[in-house]
PDB file of C-alpha atoms in Angstrom:
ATOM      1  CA  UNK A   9      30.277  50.252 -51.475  1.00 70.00           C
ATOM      2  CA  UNK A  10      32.152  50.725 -54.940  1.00 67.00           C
ATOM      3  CA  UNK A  11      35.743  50.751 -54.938  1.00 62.00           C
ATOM      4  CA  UNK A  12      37.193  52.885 -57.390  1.00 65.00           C
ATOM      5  CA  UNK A  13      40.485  52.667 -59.237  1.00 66.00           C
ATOM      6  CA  UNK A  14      42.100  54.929 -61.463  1.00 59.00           C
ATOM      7  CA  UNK A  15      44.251  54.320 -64.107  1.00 57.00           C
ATOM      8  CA  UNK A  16      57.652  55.352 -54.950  1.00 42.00           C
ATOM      9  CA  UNK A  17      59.541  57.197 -53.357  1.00 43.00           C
ATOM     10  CA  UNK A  18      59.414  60.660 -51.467  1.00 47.00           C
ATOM     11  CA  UNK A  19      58.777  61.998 -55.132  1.00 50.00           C
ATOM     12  CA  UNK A  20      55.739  59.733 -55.074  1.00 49.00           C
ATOM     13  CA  UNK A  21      54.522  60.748 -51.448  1.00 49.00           C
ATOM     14  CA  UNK A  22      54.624  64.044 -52.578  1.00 54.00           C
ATOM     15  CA  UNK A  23      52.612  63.445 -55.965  1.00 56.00           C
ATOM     16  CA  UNK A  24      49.968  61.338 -54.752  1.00 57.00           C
ATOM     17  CA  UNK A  25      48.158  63.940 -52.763  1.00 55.00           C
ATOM     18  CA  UNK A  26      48.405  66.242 -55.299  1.00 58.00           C
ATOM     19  CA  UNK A  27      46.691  64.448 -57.593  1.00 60.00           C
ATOM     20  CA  UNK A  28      44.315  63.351 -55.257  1.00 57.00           C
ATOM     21  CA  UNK A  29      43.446  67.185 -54.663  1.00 52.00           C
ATOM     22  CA  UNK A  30      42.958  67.558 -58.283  1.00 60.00           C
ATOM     23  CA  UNK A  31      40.703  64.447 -58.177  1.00 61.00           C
ATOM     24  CA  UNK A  32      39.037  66.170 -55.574  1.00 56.00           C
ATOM     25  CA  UNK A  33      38.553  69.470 -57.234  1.00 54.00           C
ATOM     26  CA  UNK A  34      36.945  67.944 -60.089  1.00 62.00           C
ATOM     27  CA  UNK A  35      34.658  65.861 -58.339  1.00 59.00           C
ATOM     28  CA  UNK A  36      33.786  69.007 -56.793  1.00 55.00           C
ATOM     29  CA  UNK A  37      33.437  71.136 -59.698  1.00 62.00           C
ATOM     30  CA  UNK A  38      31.310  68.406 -61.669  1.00 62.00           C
ATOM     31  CA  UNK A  39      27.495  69.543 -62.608  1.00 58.00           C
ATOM     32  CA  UNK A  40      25.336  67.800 -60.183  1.00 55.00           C
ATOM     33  CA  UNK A  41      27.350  66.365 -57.881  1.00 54.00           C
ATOM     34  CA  UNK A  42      25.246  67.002 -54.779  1.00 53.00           C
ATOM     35  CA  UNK A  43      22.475  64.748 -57.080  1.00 46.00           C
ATOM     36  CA  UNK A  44      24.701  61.774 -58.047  1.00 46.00           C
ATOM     37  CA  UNK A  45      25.736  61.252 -54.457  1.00 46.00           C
ATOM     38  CA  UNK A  46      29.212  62.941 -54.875  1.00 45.00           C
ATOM     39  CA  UNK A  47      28.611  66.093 -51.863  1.00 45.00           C
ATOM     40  CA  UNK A  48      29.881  64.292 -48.900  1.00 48.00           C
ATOM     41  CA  UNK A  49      32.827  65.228 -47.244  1.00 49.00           C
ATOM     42  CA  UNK A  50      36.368  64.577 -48.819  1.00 45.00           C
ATOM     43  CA  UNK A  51      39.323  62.725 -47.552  1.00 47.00           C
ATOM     44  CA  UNK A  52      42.883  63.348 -49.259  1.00 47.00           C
ATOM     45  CA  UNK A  53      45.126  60.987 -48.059  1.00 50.00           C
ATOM     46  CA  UNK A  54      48.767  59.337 -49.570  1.00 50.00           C
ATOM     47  CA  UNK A  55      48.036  55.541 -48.097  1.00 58.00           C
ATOM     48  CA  UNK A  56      51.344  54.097 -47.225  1.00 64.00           C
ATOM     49  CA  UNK A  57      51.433  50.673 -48.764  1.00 68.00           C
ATOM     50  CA  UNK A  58      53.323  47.927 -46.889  1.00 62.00           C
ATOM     51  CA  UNK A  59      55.615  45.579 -48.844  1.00 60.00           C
ATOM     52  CA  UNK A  60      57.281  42.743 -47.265  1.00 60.00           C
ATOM     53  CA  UNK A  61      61.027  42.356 -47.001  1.00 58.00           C
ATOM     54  CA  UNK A  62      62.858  39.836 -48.582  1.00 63.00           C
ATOM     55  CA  UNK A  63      60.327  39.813 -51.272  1.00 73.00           C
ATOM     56  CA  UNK A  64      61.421  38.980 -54.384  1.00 81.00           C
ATOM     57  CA  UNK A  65      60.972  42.084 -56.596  1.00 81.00           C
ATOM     58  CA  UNK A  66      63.620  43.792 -53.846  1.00 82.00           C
ATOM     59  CA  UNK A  67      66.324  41.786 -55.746  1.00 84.00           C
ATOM     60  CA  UNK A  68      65.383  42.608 -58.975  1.00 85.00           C
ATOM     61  CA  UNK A  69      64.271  45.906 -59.526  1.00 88.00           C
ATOM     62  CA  UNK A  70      62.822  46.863 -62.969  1.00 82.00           C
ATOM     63  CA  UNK A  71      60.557  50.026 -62.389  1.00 85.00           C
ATOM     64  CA  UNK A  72      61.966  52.665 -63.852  1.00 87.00           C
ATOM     65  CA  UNK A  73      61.509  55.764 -62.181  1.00 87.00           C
ATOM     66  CA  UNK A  74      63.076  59.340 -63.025  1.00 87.00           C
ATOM     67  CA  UNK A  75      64.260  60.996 -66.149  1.00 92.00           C
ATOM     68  CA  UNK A  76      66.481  59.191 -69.072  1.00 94.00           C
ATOM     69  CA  UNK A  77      70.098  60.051 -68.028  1.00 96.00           C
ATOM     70  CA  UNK A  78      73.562  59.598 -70.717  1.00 95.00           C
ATOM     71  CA  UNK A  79      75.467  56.340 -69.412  1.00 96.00           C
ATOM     72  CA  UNK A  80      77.994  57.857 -67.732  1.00 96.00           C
ATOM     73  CA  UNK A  81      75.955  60.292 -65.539  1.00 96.00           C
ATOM     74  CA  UNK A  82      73.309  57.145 -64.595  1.00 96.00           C
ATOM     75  CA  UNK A  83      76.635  55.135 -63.676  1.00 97.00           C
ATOM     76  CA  UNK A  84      77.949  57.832 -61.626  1.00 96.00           C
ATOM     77  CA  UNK A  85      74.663  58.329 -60.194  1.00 96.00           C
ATOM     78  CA  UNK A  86      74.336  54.959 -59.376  1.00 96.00           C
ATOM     79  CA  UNK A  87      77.987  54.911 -57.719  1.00 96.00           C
ATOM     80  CA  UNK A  88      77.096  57.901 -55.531  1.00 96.00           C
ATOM     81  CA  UNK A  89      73.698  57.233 -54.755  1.00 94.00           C
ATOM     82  CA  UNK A  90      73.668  53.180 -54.109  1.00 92.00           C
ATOM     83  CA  UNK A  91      70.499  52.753 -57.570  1.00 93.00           C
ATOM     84  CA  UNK A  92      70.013  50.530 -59.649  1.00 94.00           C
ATOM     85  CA  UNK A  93      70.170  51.194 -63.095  1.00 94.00           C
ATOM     86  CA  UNK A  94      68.834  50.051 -66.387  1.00 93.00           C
ATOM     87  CA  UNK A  95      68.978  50.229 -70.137  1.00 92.00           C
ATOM     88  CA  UNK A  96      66.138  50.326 -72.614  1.00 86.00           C
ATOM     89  CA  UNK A  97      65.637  51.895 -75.820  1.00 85.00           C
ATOM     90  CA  UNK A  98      64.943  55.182 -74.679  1.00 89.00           C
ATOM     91  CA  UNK A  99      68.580  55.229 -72.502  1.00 93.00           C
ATOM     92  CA  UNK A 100      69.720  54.692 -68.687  1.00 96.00           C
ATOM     93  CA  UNK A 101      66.843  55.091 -65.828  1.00 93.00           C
ATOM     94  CA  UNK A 102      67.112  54.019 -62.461  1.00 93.00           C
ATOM     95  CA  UNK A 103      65.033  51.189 -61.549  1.00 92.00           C
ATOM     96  CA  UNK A 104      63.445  49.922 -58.243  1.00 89.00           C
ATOM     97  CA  UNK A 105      61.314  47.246 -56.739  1.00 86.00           C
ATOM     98  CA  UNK A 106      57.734  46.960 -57.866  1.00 84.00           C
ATOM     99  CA  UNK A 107      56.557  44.605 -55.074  1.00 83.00           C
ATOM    100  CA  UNK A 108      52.887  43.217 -54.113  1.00 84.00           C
ATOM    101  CA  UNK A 109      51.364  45.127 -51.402  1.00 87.00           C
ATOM    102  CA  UNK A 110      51.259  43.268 -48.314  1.00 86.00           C
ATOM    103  CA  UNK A 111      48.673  45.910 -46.455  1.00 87.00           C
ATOM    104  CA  UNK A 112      47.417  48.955 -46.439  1.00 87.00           C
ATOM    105  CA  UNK A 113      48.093  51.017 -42.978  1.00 84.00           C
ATOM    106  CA  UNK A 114      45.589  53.822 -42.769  1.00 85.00           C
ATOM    107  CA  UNK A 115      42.920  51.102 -43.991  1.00 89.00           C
ATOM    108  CA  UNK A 116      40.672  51.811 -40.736  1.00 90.00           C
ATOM    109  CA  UNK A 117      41.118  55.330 -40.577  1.00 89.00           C
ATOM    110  CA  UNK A 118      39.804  55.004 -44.659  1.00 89.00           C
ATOM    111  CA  UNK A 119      37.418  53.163 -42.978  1.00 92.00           C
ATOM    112  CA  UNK A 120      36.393  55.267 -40.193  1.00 92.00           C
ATOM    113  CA  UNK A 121      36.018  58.549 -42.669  1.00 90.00           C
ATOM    114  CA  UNK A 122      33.481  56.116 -45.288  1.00 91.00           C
ATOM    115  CA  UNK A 123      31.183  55.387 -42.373  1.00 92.00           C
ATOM    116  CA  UNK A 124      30.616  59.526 -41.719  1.00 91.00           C
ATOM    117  CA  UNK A 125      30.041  59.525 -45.229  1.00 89.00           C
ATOM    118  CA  UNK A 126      33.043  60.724 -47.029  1.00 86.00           C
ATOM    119  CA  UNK A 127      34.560  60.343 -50.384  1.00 84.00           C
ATOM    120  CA  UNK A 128      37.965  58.895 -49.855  1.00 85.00           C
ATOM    121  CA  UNK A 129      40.613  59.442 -52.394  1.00 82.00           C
ATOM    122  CA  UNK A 130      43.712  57.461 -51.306  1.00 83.00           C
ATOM    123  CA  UNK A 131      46.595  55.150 -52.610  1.00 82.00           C
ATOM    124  CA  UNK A 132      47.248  57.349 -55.384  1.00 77.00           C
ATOM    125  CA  UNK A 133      49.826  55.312 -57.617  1.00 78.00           C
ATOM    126  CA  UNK A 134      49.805  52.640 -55.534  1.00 80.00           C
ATOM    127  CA  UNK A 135      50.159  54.303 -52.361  1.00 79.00           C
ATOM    128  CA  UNK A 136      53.939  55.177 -50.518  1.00 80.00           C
ATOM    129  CA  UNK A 137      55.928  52.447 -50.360  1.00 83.00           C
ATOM    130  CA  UNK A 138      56.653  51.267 -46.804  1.00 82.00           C
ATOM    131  CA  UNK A 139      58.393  48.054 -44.999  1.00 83.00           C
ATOM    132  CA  UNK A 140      57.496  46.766 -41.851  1.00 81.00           C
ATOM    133  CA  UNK A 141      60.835  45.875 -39.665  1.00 82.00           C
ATOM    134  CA  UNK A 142      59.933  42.769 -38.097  1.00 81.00           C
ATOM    135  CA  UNK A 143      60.737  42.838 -34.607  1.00 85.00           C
ATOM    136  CA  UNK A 144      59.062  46.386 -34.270  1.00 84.00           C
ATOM    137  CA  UNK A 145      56.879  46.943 -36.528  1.00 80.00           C
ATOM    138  CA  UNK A 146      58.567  50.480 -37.298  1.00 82.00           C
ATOM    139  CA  UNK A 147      57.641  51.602 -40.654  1.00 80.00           C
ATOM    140  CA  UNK A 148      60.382  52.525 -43.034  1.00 82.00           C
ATOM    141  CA  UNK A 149      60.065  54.537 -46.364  1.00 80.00           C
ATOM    142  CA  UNK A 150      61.021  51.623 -49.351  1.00 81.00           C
ATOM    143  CA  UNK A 151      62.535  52.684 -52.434  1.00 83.00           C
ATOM    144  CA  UNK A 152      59.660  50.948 -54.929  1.00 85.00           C
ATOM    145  CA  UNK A 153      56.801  51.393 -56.390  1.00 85.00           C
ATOM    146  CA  UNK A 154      53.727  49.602 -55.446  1.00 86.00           C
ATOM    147  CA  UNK A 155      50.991  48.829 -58.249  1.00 86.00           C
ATOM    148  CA  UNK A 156      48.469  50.590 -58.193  1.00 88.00           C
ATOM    149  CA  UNK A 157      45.892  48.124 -59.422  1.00 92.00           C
ATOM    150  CA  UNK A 158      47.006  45.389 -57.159  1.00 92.00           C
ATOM    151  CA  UNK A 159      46.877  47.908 -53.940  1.00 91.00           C
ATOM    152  CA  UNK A 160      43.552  48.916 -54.934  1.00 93.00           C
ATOM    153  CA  UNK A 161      42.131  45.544 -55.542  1.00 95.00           C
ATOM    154  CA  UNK A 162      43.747  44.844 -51.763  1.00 93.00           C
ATOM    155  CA  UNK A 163      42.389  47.989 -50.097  1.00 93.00           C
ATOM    156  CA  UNK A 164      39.019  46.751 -51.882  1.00 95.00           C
ATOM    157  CA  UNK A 165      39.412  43.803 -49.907  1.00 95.00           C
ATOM    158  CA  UNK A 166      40.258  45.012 -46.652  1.00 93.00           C
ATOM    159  CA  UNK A 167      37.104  47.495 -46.940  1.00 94.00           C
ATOM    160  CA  UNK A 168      34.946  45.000 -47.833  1.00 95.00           C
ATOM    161  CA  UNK A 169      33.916  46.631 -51.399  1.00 95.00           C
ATOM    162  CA  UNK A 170      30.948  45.138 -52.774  1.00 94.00           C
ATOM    163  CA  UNK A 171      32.396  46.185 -56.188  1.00 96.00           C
ATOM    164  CA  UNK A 172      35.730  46.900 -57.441  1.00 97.00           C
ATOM    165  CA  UNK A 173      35.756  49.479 -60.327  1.00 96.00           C
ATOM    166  CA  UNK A 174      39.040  49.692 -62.660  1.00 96.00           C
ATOM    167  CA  UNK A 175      39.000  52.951 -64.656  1.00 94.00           C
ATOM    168  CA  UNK A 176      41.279  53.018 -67.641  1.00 92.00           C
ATOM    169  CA  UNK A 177      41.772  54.617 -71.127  1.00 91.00           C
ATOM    170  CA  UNK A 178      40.097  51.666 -72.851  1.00 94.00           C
ATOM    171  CA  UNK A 179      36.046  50.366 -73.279  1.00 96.00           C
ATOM    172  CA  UNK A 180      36.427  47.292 -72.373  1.00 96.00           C
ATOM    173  CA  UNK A 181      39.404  44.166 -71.777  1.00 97.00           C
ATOM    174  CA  UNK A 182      40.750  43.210 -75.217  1.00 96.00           C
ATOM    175  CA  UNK A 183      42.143  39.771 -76.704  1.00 94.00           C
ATOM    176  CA  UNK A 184      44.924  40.852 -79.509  1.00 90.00           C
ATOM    177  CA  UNK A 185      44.677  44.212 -78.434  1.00 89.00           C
ATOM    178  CA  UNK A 186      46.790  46.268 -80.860  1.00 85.00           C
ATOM    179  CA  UNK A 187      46.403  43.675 -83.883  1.00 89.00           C
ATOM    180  CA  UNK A 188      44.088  43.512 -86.986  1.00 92.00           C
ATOM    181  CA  UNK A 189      41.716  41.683 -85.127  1.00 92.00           C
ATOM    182  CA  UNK A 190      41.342  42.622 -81.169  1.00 91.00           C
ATOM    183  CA  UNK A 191      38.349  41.086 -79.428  1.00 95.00           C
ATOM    184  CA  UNK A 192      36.269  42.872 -76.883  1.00 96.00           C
ATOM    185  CA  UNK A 193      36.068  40.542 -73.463  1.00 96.00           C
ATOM    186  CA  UNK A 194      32.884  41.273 -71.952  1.00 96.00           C
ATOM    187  CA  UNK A 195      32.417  39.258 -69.298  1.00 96.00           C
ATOM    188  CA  UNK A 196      34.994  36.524 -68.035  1.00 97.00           C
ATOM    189  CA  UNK A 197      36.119  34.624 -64.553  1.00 97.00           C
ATOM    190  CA  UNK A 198      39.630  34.533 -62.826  1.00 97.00           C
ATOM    191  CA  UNK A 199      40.809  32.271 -64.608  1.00 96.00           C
ATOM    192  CA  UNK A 200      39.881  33.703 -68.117  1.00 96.00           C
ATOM    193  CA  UNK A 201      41.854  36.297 -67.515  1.00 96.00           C
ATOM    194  CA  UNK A 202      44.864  34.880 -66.163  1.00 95.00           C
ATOM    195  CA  UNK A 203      44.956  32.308 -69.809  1.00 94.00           C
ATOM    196  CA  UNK A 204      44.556  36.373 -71.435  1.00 92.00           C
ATOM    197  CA  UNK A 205      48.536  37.159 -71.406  1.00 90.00           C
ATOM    198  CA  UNK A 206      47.674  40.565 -70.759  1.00 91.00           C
ATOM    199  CA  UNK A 207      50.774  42.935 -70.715  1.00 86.00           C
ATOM    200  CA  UNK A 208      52.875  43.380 -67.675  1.00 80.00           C
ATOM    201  CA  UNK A 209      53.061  46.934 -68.850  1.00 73.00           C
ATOM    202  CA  UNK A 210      49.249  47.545 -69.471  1.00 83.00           C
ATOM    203  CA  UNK A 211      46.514  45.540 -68.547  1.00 92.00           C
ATOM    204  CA  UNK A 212      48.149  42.677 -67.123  1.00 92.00           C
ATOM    205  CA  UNK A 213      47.981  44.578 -63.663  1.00 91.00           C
ATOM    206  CA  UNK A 214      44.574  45.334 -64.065  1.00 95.00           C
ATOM    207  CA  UNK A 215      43.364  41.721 -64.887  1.00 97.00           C
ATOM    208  CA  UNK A 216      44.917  40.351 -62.563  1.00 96.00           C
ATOM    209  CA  UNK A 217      44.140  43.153 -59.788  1.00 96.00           C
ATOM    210  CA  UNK A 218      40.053  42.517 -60.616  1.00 97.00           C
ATOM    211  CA  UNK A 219      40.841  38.467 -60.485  1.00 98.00           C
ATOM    212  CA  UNK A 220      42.291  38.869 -57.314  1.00 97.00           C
ATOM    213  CA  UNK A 221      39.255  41.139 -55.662  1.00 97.00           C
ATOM    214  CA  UNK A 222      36.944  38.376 -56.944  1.00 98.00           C
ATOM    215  CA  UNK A 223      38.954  35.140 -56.083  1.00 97.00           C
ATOM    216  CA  UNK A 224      39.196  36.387 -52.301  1.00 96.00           C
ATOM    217  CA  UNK A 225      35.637  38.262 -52.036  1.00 97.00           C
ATOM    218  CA  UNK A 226      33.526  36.274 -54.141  1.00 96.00           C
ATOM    219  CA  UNK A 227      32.262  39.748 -54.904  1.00 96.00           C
ATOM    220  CA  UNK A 228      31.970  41.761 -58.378  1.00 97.00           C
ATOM    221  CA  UNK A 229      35.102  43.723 -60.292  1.00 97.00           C
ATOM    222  CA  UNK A 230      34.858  45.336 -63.610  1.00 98.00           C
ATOM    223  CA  UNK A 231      37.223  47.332 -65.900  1.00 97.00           C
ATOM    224  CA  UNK A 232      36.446  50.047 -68.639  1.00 96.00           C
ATOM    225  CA  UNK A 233      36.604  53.638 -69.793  1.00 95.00           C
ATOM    226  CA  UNK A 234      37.197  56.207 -67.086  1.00 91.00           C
ATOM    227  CA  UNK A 235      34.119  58.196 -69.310  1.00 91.00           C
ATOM    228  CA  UNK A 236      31.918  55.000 -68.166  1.00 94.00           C
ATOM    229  CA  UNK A 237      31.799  54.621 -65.263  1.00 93.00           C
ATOM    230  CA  UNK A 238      28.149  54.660 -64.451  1.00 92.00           C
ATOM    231  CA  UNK A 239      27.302  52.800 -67.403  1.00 95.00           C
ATOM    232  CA  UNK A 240      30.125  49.822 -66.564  1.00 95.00           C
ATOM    233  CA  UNK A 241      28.736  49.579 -62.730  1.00 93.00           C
ATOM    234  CA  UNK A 242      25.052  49.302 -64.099  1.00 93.00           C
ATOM    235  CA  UNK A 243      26.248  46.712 -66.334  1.00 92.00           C
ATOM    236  CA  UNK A 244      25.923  48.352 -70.030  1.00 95.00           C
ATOM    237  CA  UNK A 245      29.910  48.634 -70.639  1.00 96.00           C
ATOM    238  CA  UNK A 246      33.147  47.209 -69.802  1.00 97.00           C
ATOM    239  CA  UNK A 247      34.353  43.638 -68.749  1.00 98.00           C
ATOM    240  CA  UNK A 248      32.420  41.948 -65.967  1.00 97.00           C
ATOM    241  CA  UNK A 249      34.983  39.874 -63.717  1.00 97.00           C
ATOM    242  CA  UNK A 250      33.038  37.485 -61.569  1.00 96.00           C
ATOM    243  CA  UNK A 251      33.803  34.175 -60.344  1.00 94.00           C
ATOM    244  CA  UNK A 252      31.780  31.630 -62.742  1.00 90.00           C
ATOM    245  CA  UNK A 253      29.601  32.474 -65.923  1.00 83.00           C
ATOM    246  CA  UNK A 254      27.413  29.831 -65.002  1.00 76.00           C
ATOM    247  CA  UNK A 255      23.512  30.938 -66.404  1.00 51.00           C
ATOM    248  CA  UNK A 256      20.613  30.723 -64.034  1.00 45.00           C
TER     249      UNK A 256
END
């Protein structure tokens, strides 16, 4: 099985399935699809995404989320509504927590719709933020955003994906990505990536999403061009992530 990845609040519970019905529709729509495999049944789901309270990214919030407000209306939003808020060059956002997923809880019923053969898209932008209360185990909505990456690499994991497939806007991983002289990473372990200094903002998440998948499954991950995807799994594009480059 190939887990794919492409590159939150109510407003997120109420994206997510939208875009996963336009994921849908183009799968749908795409020449062939009955041949490559892609006619089974479809699943559109949210995926809630549990966090864990006190983590540590619930004390310092920095995802912003929303539109740029003036300083005064973010400060009397923030007064009325209990945000945080921010400053960066572009102006005043509210921010919130951008914690690691903890689980994922329809990860069974995902499950359940793979074995009768259907394409499950799910966790769209990381999924919808819940917290577990501890005594109960009631689920309550979070004000966060989960990464995406991270919650796919997870929900890879809990699956048991053979493969974990990053899609992204880029061929392959790059070293001085952005400079005069960026170098094209084409295959590399755990641990190479994590001595990259990837980008919070960019690829860090994905690098260290696919050295995660690997680390705990001992299995394959691989990021590239969204346009690729065959080629990358078949081994003719992207970065390979796998746990030693040892030859033989």
């Amino acid at each position: 099985m190939v887990m794919v990845a492409l590159g939150q609040t109510a407003a997120v519970a109420a994206l997510a399935p939208a875009l996963g019905l336009t994921v849908q529709q183009i799968v749908q729509a795409a020449p062939h699809a009955d041949h490559a495999g892609l006619g089974a049944p479809r699943g559109v789901g949210a995926g809630q995404a549990g966090g864990r309270r006190p983590d540590p990214a619930f004390a310092r919030p920095t995802k912003r989320v929303g539109p740029v407000y003036p300083q005064d209306v973010a400060h009397a939003l923030a007064r009325r509504h209990g945000w945080h808020i921010a400053k960066d060059a572009t102006g005043w956002h509210q921010v919130v927590a951008s914690p690691s997923p903890e689980g994922i809880v329809e990860t069974e019923t995902i499950h359940d719709l793979l074995t009768c053969g259907a394409l499950v898209i799910c966790a769209g932008g990381g999924g919808v933020p819940v917290t577990a209360d501890h005594d109960t185990g009631a689920l309550t909505g979070a004000d966060a955003v989960v990464d995406k990456d991270l919650t796919a690499a997870l929900l890879a994991e809990e699956l048991k994906a053979d493969f974990l497939l990053i899609l992204t806007d880029v061929p392959c991983v790059y070293t001085g990505y952005g400079t005069h002289d960026p170098q094209p990473v084409l295959d590399a372990t755990p641990d190479d990536l994590r001595r990259g200094g990837f980008p919070a903002g960019s690829m860090g998440p994905k690098t260290e999403a696919a050295a995660r998948f690997v680390e705990r499954t001992g299995a394959l991950a691989a990021i590239g061009a969204l346009d690729a995807a065959y080629e990358i799994v078949h081994g003719r594009s992207g970065t390979l992530v796998r746990r030693d480059l040892t030859v033989g």
